[in-house]
XYZ file of C-alpha atoms in Angstrom:
437
model
C 95.925 59.095 30.515
C 96.614 56.267 28.091
C 95.060 53.167 29.658
C 96.702 50.632 27.313
C 94.932 47.992 29.337
C 93.715 44.489 29.007
C 90.935 43.752 31.409
C 91.020 40.011 31.049
C 93.802 37.688 29.964
C 93.345 34.774 27.553
C 93.825 32.327 30.426
C 90.958 33.831 32.446
C 87.616 33.409 30.751
C 84.505 35.156 32.011
C 82.979 31.760 32.776
C 85.948 30.705 34.917
C 86.012 34.077 36.631
C 82.370 33.838 37.666
C 82.860 30.210 38.675
C 85.718 31.296 40.928
C 83.570 34.129 42.256
C 80.940 31.619 43.291
C 83.170 30.172 46.025
C 83.482 33.143 48.273
C 84.572 35.905 45.903
C 82.428 38.298 43.950
C 80.653 37.954 40.621
C 81.914 40.797 38.495
C 79.663 41.434 35.509
C 81.464 44.731 34.901
C 84.613 43.027 33.630
C 84.422 43.088 29.885
C 86.938 43.767 27.163
C 86.233 47.474 26.980
C 85.010 49.039 30.198
C 88.308 50.669 31.228
C 88.009 54.096 29.615
C 90.521 56.898 29.703
C 89.325 59.337 32.364
C 88.286 62.834 31.265
C 91.379 64.397 32.872
C 94.881 63.495 33.974
C 93.729 63.110 37.578
C 94.386 59.522 38.701
C 91.591 58.170 40.916
C 93.229 56.011 43.581
C 92.089 53.732 46.421
C 93.945 52.287 49.408
C 93.231 48.786 50.706
C 94.529 48.245 54.236
C 94.656 51.255 56.565
C 96.990 50.181 59.379
C 100.369 51.799 60.038
C 101.723 51.524 56.501
C 98.262 51.978 55.038
C 97.885 55.353 56.739
C 101.165 56.377 55.125
C 99.485 55.533 51.817
C 96.346 57.519 52.600
C 98.360 60.566 53.719
C 100.653 60.453 50.682
C 98.149 59.664 47.941
C 95.527 61.831 49.646
C 97.670 64.968 49.322
C 99.489 64.204 46.077
C 99.210 66.474 43.063
C 97.569 64.738 40.135
C 96.026 62.063 42.355
C 92.594 61.921 43.957
C 92.132 59.491 46.840
C 88.549 58.352 46.338
C 88.194 55.215 48.487
C 89.719 53.290 51.387
C 89.052 49.776 52.643
C 89.733 47.805 55.826
C 88.040 44.922 57.657
C 88.650 46.732 60.949
C 86.151 49.589 61.375
C 88.371 51.230 63.996
C 91.276 51.473 61.546
C 88.969 52.570 58.767
C 87.652 55.412 60.883
C 91.168 56.775 61.423
C 92.272 56.386 57.822
C 91.187 59.687 56.277
C 90.002 61.917 59.119
C 92.811 64.457 58.662
C 92.688 64.569 54.863
C 91.175 67.278 52.664
C 87.698 66.305 51.441
C 87.635 63.380 53.881
C 83.858 63.312 53.777
C 83.935 62.545 50.048
C 86.242 59.514 50.366
C 84.235 56.298 50.251
C 84.836 53.689 52.942
C 84.539 49.946 52.379
C 84.849 46.925 54.655
C 85.035 44.527 51.680
C 87.653 45.078 48.970
C 85.483 43.217 46.470
C 82.896 45.991 46.602
C 85.576 48.656 46.160
C 86.876 46.944 43.018
C 83.446 47.191 41.428
C 83.868 50.970 41.167
C 84.723 51.408 37.499
C 85.993 54.943 38.018
C 88.967 53.833 40.152
C 92.191 53.748 38.120
C 94.594 52.299 40.677
C 94.820 50.758 44.118
C 97.546 50.338 46.682
C 97.599 47.267 48.912
C 98.942 47.610 52.454
C 97.282 44.628 54.112
C 98.913 41.662 55.846
C 101.223 39.837 53.434
C 98.985 36.832 52.797
C 96.449 39.109 51.090
C 98.903 40.995 48.835
C 98.849 38.723 45.790
C 95.150 37.701 45.871
C 94.054 41.349 46.069
C 96.548 42.434 43.415
C 95.278 39.749 41.040
C 91.627 40.693 41.587
C 92.513 44.362 41.115
C 94.257 43.755 37.782
C 91.354 41.599 36.643
C 89.105 44.567 37.453
C 91.224 46.842 35.269
C 93.226 48.579 38.024
C 96.913 49.401 38.252
C 98.491 48.235 41.512
C 100.982 49.503 44.079
C 101.689 46.521 46.341
C 103.588 46.812 49.584
C 106.607 44.657 50.248
C 106.784 41.749 50.260
C 104.574 41.458 47.207
C 103.474 37.951 48.119
C 103.248 35.339 50.845
C 105.116 32.631 48.931
C 107.304 32.095 45.870
C 104.554 30.762 43.603
C 102.457 33.860 44.308
C 105.412 36.123 43.504
C 105.889 34.509 40.117
C 102.163 34.510 39.345
C 101.991 38.218 40.117
C 104.756 38.955 37.606
C 103.014 36.903 34.915
C 99.671 38.586 35.590
C 101.169 42.082 35.376
C 102.441 41.229 31.913
C 99.225 39.528 30.789
C 97.086 42.491 31.861
C 99.704 45.109 30.871
C 99.346 46.875 34.210
C 101.651 49.125 36.175
C 102.551 47.110 39.273
C 104.913 48.938 41.616
C 106.606 47.125 44.493
C 107.022 48.998 47.779
C 110.821 48.778 47.957
C 111.231 52.535 48.133
C 115.020 52.661 48.026
C 114.649 52.165 44.265
C 113.340 55.742 44.231
C 116.036 57.120 46.537
C 118.264 59.399 44.477
C 121.454 58.722 46.443
C 120.879 54.968 46.232
C 120.218 55.211 42.500
C 123.440 57.156 41.935
C 125.397 54.868 44.247
C 124.254 51.762 42.376
C 125.162 53.406 39.059
C 128.670 54.218 40.267
C 129.122 50.804 41.882
C 128.238 49.064 38.628
C 130.678 51.352 36.816
C 133.509 50.150 39.035
C 134.025 53.047 41.468
C 135.116 50.601 44.200
C 136.590 48.017 41.841
C 135.254 44.488 41.530
C 132.628 43.790 44.172
C 132.900 40.339 45.740
C 130.759 40.750 48.880
C 127.678 42.799 49.747
C 126.311 42.725 53.262
C 122.605 43.250 53.923
C 122.115 44.230 57.562
C 119.021 43.978 59.773
C 120.056 44.624 63.388
C 117.446 45.959 65.787
C 115.744 45.302 69.078
C 112.110 44.205 68.907
C 110.072 43.619 72.027
C 108.771 40.128 72.768
C 105.055 39.682 72.089
C 104.282 37.278 74.942
C 101.545 34.682 74.737
C 98.005 35.757 73.925
C 94.893 33.686 74.694
C 92.105 33.064 72.217
C 89.270 35.569 72.397
C 86.445 36.995 70.319
C 87.487 39.231 67.391
C 86.959 42.980 67.877
C 83.396 44.168 67.307
C 82.568 44.717 63.653
C 85.635 42.911 62.286
C 85.116 40.362 59.511
C 87.695 37.939 60.890
C 86.977 35.277 58.287
C 87.830 37.769 55.552
C 90.967 38.822 57.422
C 92.115 35.189 57.556
C 91.522 34.775 53.841
C 93.428 31.784 52.466
C 94.957 30.971 55.864
C 93.569 28.169 58.055
C 90.642 29.035 60.278
C 91.993 29.442 63.817
C 90.731 31.325 66.887
C 91.442 35.039 67.074
C 94.281 36.213 69.324
C 95.732 39.704 69.660
C 99.151 38.396 68.685
C 97.832 37.314 65.283
C 96.319 40.754 64.796
C 97.736 44.178 63.965
C 101.463 44.235 63.195
C 102.362 41.012 65.053
C 100.800 38.859 62.324
C 104.255 39.215 60.676
C 105.680 36.650 63.069
C 103.270 33.860 62.040
C 103.921 31.725 58.950
C 100.256 31.682 57.886
C 100.216 35.457 57.314
C 103.807 36.730 57.115
C 107.404 35.659 56.715
C 109.198 37.225 59.643
C 111.691 40.035 59.304
C 113.294 38.441 56.256
C 110.339 39.607 54.178
C 109.543 42.605 56.377
C 112.669 44.755 56.769
C 115.082 42.268 55.222
C 113.583 42.496 51.762
C 114.690 46.163 51.611
C 118.342 45.366 52.270
C 118.299 42.266 50.069
C 116.751 44.396 47.323
C 119.587 46.949 47.410
C 122.167 44.158 47.254
C 120.534 42.317 44.380
C 119.949 45.628 42.559
C 123.692 46.210 42.666
C 124.224 42.814 41.017
C 121.726 43.377 38.218
C 118.666 41.712 39.796
C 119.997 38.199 39.275
C 119.151 35.072 41.228
C 121.981 33.365 43.128
C 123.201 29.924 42.167
C 123.029 28.693 45.765
C 121.449 29.693 49.084
C 122.986 28.729 52.426
C 121.169 29.710 55.629
C 121.045 29.116 59.341
C 119.138 30.556 62.260
C 116.028 30.169 64.322
C 114.284 31.478 67.392
C 117.105 31.889 69.878
C 115.871 34.801 71.967
C 112.081 34.923 72.145
C 110.034 32.561 74.274
C 106.563 33.577 73.173
C 104.074 33.172 70.316
C 106.649 34.035 67.645
C 106.972 31.382 64.911
C 109.505 33.093 62.643
C 113.255 33.425 63.369
C 114.729 36.142 65.550
C 118.248 35.277 64.344
C 119.130 34.510 60.736
C 122.218 34.507 58.522
C 121.917 33.744 54.821
C 124.584 33.615 52.123
C 123.400 34.033 48.529
C 126.220 32.739 46.347
C 126.971 33.901 42.810
C 129.868 32.837 40.600
C 132.335 35.363 42.032
C 130.198 37.387 44.451
C 128.142 36.786 47.562
C 125.345 38.588 49.359
C 125.393 38.025 53.115
C 122.170 38.871 54.940
C 122.429 39.101 58.734
C 119.359 39.540 60.938
C 119.246 39.804 64.729
C 116.104 41.151 66.375
C 117.282 41.081 69.990
C 120.140 43.590 70.016
C 120.340 47.393 70.043
C 123.914 47.165 68.780
C 124.482 47.915 65.126
C 126.575 45.918 62.671
C 129.334 47.956 61.041
C 127.466 51.077 62.114
C 124.108 50.081 60.598
C 120.828 48.874 62.015
C 119.315 48.610 58.541
C 121.611 49.056 55.584
C 124.139 47.617 53.162
C 127.906 47.530 52.794
C 129.433 46.594 49.427
C 133.085 45.539 49.501
C 135.155 46.007 46.363
C 138.785 45.508 45.475
C 139.341 49.292 45.582
C 137.055 50.438 48.377
C 133.670 49.986 50.011
C 130.270 51.612 49.599
C 127.761 51.943 52.443
C 124.017 52.481 52.051
C 122.397 53.581 55.311
C 120.469 56.171 57.250
C 123.295 58.689 56.742
C 123.079 58.294 52.969
C 125.478 56.582 50.579
C 129.175 56.844 51.352
C 132.272 55.572 49.532
C 135.411 54.811 51.538
C 138.795 54.498 49.851
C 141.623 54.334 52.348
C 141.225 57.370 54.600
C 139.057 59.228 52.076
C 135.285 59.278 52.383
C 133.001 60.545 49.633
C 129.285 61.092 50.138
C 127.143 60.375 47.081
C 124.855 63.261 46.144
C 121.386 62.507 44.836
C 120.588 63.704 41.320
C 117.834 66.287 40.991
C 114.206 65.613 40.129
C 114.016 61.991 41.293
C 110.384 61.059 41.922
C 109.626 59.358 45.242
C 108.167 55.914 44.816
C 104.462 56.780 45.174
C 104.436 59.807 42.840
C 106.475 57.699 40.407
C 103.696 55.111 40.451
C 101.040 57.741 39.717
C 103.119 59.113 36.818
C 103.368 55.626 35.307
C 99.625 55.060 35.764
C 98.787 58.421 34.189
C 100.894 57.556 31.147
C 99.781 53.901 31.123
C 103.458 52.947 30.928
C 104.898 50.231 33.221
C 108.382 51.056 31.900
C 108.228 54.303 33.895
C 108.195 52.466 37.233
C 111.264 52.728 39.450
C 110.405 49.544 41.361
C 108.491 47.329 38.907
C 107.206 44.010 40.129
C 109.765 42.140 37.996
C 112.536 43.674 40.126
C 110.755 43.399 43.445
C 110.041 39.747 42.699
C 113.725 38.830 42.813
C 114.374 40.334 46.261
C 111.103 38.958 47.627
C 111.834 35.465 46.370
C 115.336 35.588 47.817
C 113.951 36.510 51.241
C 111.446 33.661 50.966
C 114.167 31.218 49.886
C 116.241 32.289 52.887
C 113.297 31.307 55.087
C 112.874 27.949 53.367
C 116.568 27.133 53.804
C 116.444 28.224 57.452
C 113.280 26.282 58.253
C 114.698 23.094 56.747
C 118.160 23.612 58.225
C 119.883 22.892 54.926
C 123.419 23.803 53.897
C 122.652 24.135 50.207
C 119.504 25.163 48.323
C 119.352 25.772 44.575
C 116.377 27.536 43.012
C 115.603 27.444 39.293
C 113.469 30.535 38.499
C 112.514 29.194 35.066
C 111.312 25.803 36.268
C 110.145 27.311 39.576
C 111.580 24.459 41.555
C 114.135 23.811 44.274
C 116.925 21.272 44.469
C 117.871 20.589 48.047
C 119.880 17.438 48.976
C 117.516 14.923 50.549
C 114.757 17.475 51.050
C 113.507 18.309 47.552
C 109.891 17.396 48.340
C 109.747 19.383 51.582
C 111.486 22.398 50.044
C 109.229 22.539 46.994
C 106.143 22.221 49.193
C 107.191 25.490 50.879
C 107.176 27.309 47.533
C 103.383 27.583 47.783
C 100.524 27.075 50.202
C 97.131 25.382 50.553
C 94.267 27.862 50.079
C 91.182 27.713 52.234
C 87.986 27.040 50.307
C 86.462 30.278 49.084
C 89.800 32.087 49.046
C 91.595 30.371 46.185
C 93.675 32.504 43.826
C 91.443 33.883 41.044
C 94.015 33.716 38.258
C 96.173 30.975 36.769
C 98.907 31.737 34.261
């Protein structure tokens, strides 16, 4: 395996790194310019950080994958950690950690995947790259726009494979459908719908209580403000609180937005128009249950529609996309990819030998080649940022938001200051980001 790695970027000196480590993070004397050696074989040694629902998908997949050895798992919840590897081959040999900082000190680990709550995605990914690891980060890759952009810059500075967990980029039928769409199979595309229609149960109101036994709740909170523990801020439901997640826009929505923006060449829109709010739930939810966002391009629009209170699909889809062209339409959904032209329907067949997203990541790591990734962070960043911009526009109730990805700033009539403040966050002392581009 060709490591082709940098273990520390010019902007991050050892002195600054240790200084940062002194306020709650770890001192890492192992990070030097040459510790990351090519392993003696092509077996990639992988670790999983975060072992909840999605995390267990990671442990099952990486734990049984050819050419990959799952060597460590990490979670602040000992109950989750205990379930993480019990059904895997050689489970007794897989190391278990409660603190990701200790895991990253293992020099033999080549790569990590991060399946924690969203507010930990970028900090952990940055620390992992600084420790010489390649990174698979679940969607959304970050909690806020500034983190997204920093993650892209860091991946380039450290020359690391950073795969984003938007798995449709490794779906053969989707790949072929996008290719044909771009080649004009349905004519000029002027509208693409991104659909998120599903029924989610209300979460009620949960009282403050003591964290579960053995849980490092302060570590779980990370950069977020210190607040009392409640079960609604805990497993899965943390998604509906702004301090940790970004609602369904960045949960399921980022998948559909990603397919739409992929079809348009991964370009940012010139304007974002959004509306919505919490119309259905009367509980601890903070994020919207109803949201409609229009991403406007010069002669095309992406329309994202999200409703979390209905079992009724939109145009036959609960989660999916419909691209409308001048000569037909193309649908991306659970039934595959289908072209409709008049009364004729054509199902797109997937090409052979397309690697699923996780094996694709391991192949890229083995070869030390980020160009091999099907869902590189540069692509995932666009869809993630668009979902986050949809939230900003919705929260401010604005009719027009313009984002400049080069200047990393928003223009929003009368609300520039408020909008730009939502591009980032305030980090709790001891949990500041370890890297600055």
